[in-house]
Coordinates of C-alpha atoms in Angstrom, one line a residue:
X1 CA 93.7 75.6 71.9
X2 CA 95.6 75.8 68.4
X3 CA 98.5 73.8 70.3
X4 CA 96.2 70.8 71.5
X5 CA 94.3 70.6 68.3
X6 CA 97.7 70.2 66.6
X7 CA 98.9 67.9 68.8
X8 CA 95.3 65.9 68.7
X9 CA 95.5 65.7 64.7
X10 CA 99.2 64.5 65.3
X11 CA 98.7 61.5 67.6
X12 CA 95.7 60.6 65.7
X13 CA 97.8 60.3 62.5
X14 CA 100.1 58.4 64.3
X15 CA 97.7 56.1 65.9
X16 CA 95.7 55.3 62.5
X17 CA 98.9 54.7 60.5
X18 CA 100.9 52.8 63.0
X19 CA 98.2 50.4 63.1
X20 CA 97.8 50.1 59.3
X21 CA 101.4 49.6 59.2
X22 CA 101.6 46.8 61.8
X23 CA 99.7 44.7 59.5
X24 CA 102.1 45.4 57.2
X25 CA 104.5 43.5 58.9
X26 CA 102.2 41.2 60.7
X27 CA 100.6 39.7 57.1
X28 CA 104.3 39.5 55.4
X29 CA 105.5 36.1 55.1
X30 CA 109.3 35.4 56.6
X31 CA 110.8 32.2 57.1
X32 CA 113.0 33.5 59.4
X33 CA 112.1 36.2 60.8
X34 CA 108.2 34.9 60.7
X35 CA 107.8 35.5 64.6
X36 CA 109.9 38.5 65.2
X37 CA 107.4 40.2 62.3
X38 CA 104.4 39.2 64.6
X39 CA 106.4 40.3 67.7
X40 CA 107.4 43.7 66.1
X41 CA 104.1 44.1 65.0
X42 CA 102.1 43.8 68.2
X43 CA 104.8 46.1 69.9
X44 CA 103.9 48.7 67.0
X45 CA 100.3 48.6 68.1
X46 CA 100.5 48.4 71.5
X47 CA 102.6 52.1 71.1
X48 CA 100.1 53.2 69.0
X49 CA 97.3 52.3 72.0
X50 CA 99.2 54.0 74.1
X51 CA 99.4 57.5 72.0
X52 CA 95.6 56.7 72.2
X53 CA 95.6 57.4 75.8
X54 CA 97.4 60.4 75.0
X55 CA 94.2 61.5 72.9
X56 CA 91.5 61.0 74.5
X57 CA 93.3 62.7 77.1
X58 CA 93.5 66.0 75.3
X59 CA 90.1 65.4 73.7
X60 CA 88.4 65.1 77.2
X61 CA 90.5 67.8 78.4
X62 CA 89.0 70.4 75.5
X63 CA 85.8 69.0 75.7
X64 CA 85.0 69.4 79.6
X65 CA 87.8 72.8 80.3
X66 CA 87.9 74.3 77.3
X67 CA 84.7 73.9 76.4
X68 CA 85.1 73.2 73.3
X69 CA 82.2 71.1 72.9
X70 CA 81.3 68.8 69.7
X71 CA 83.4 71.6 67.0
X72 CA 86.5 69.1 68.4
X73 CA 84.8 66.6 65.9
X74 CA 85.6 68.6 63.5
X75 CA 90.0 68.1 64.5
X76 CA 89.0 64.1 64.2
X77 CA 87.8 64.6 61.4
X78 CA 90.6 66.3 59.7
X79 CA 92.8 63.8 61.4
X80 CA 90.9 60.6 59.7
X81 CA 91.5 62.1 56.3
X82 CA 95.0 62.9 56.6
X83 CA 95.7 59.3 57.9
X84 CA 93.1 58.0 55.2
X85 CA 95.6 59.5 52.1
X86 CA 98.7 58.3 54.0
X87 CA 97.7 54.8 54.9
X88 CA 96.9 55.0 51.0
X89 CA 100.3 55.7 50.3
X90 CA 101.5 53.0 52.1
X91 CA 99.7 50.5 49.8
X92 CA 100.2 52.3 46.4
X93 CA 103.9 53.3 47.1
X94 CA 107.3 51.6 48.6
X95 CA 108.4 55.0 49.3
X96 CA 106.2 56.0 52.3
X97 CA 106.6 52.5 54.1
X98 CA 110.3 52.8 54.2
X99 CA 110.3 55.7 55.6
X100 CA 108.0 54.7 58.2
X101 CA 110.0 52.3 58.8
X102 CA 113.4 54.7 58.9
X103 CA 110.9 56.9 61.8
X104 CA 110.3 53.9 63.9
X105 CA 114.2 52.8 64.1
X106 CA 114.4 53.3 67.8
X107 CA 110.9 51.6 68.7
X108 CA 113.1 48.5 66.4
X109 CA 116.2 48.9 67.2
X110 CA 115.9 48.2 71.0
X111 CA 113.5 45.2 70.5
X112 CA 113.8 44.0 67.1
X113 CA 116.9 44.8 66.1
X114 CA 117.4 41.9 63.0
X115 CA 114.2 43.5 61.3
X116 CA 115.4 46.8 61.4
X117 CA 116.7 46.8 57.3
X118 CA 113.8 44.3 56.5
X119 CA 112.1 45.7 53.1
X120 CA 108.0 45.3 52.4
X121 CA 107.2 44.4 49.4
X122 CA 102.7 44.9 49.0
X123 CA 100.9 43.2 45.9
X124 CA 97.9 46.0 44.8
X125 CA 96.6 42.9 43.1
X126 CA 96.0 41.0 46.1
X127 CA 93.3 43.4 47.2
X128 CA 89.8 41.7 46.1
X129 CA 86.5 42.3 47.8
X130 CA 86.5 39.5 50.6
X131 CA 85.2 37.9 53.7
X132 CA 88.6 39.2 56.1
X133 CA 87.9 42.4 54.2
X134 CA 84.3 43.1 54.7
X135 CA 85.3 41.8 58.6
X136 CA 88.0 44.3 59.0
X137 CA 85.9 47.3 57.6
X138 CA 83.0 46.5 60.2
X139 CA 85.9 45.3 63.3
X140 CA 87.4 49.3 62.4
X141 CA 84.3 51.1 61.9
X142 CA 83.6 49.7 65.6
X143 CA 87.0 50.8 67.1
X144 CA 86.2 54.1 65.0
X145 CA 83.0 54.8 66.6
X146 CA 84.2 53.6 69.9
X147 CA 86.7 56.4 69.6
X148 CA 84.3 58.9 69.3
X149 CA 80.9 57.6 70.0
X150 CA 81.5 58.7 74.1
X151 CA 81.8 62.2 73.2
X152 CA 78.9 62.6 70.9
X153 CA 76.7 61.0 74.0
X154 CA 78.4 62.5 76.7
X155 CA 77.2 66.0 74.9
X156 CA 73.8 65.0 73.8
X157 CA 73.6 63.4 77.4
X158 CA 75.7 64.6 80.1
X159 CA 73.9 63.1 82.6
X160 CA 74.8 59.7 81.8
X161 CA 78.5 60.4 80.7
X162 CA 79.8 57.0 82.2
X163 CA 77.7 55.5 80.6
X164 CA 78.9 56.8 77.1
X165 CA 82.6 55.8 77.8
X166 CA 81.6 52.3 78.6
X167 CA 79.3 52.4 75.8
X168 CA 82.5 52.8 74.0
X169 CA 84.6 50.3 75.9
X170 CA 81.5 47.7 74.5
X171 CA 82.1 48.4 71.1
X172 CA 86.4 48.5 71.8
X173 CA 85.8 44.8 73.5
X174 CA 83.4 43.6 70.6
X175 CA 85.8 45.0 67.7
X176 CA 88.7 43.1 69.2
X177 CA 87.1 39.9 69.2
X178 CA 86.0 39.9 65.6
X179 CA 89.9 40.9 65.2
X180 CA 91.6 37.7 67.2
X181 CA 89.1 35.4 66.2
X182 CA 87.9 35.9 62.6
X183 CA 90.4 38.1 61.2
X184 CA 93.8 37.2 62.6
X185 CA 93.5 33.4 63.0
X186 CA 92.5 33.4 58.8
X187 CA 95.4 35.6 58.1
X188 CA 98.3 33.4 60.1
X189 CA 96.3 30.5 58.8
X190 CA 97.5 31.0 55.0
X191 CA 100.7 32.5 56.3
X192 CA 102.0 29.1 57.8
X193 CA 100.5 27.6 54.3
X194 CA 102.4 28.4 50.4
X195 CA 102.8 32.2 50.3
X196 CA 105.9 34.2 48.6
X197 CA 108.4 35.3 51.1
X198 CA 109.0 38.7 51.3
X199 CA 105.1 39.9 50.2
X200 CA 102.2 40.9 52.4
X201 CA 99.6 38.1 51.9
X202 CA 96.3 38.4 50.7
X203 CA 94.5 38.1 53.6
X204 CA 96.8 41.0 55.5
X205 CA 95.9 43.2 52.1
X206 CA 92.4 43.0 52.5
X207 CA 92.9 44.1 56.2
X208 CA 95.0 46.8 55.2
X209 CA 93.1 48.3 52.4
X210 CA 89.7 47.6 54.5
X211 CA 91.4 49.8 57.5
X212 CA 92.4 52.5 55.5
X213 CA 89.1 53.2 53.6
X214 CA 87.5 53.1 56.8
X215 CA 89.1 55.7 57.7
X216 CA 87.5 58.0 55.0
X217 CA 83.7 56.5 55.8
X218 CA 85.1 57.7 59.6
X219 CA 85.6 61.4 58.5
X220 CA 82.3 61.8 56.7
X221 CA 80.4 60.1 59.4
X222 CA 82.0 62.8 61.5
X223 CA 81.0 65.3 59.4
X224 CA 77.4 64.2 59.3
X225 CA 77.4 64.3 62.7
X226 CA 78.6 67.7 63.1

């Protein structure tokens, strides 16, 4: 059991930061490399999707043979804060998102191999309260709770345990659309407008900061619920 909770607080870290990180690289402006950013970016979070698989398998497996029951919360929850201080990090150091970068040669390499020396440069004073960041806290509280959300039910109700995963699918479907269509189409929007090459635009900092702080709200609502 001390193997699969290790390995479930790893590939949650991975997951959480890998998808901070796209955006990264999705919201930085490039006049050359503009679309190979976007295409390196969406690669990044379709790998970190797929670790989710990985997850939920090892969460399912410890919640229905292992028996484990709703202390595996408690795992999540140590996994939200640990990606909460390093997504962190990534915004108030260069540091971290190099070596990120450095970890994630291969997945580049093979695919994207002109961005693999690229360098991110993030602006702490573009964070501001805003619409795209108010939208991205709610769009990842949704994915959050769609991540966990099934179990809680499936516990409480094991009778209608379908019915919790899809209940979760709902909220995975609903968070995605607020993503492609009120969060994404803004953000490319002032990227094809007057923004400094080189730098993470606003819009993508708002995102980034509003998807790393929901991570902490996501480990204390966890801990409520336990």
């Amino acid at each position: 059991m001390q193997l699969i909770s290790f390995l479930i607080i790893l590939l949650i870290i991975l997951c959480q930061v890998l998808e901070v990180y796209a955006y990264f690289i999705k919201g930085m402006n490039s006049g050359i490399y503009g679309r190979q950013l976007v295409g390196l970016a969406n690669w990044i979070q379709y790998v970190a999707r797929i670790n989710y698989v990985f997850v939920l398998f090892l969460i399912s497996y410890s919640f229905e043979v292992l028996g484990v029951g709703s202390h595996i919360l408690e795992v999540i929850s140590i996994s939200f804060f640990t990606s909460f201080v390093i997504s962190i990090s990534l915004i108030y150091f260069k540091s971290p998102r190099n070596l990120i970068h450095k970890l994630l040669y291969f997945l580049i390499r093979y695919t994207y191999r002109d961005l693999v020396k690229i360098s991110i440069n993030f602006d702490k004073n573009a964070i501001k309260l805003s619409w795209p960041m108010l939208t991205s806290f709610i769009s990842s509280m949704l994915l959050g709770l769609a991540f966990i959300m099934p179990f809680v039910l499936a516990e409480k109700y094991p009778d209608y345990r379908m019915m919790a995963i899809y209940s979760g699918q709902a909220l995975n479907f609903l968070a995605s659309a607020i993503i492609f269509s009120m969060l994404e189409p803004r953000m490319y929007k002032e990227l094809d407008g007057n923004v400094t090459e080189g730098i993470v635009c606003s819009t993508a900092s708002g995102i980034i900061a509003a998807k790393s702080f929901s991570q902490f709200v996501m480990c204390l609502l966890i801990l409520v619920v336990i």
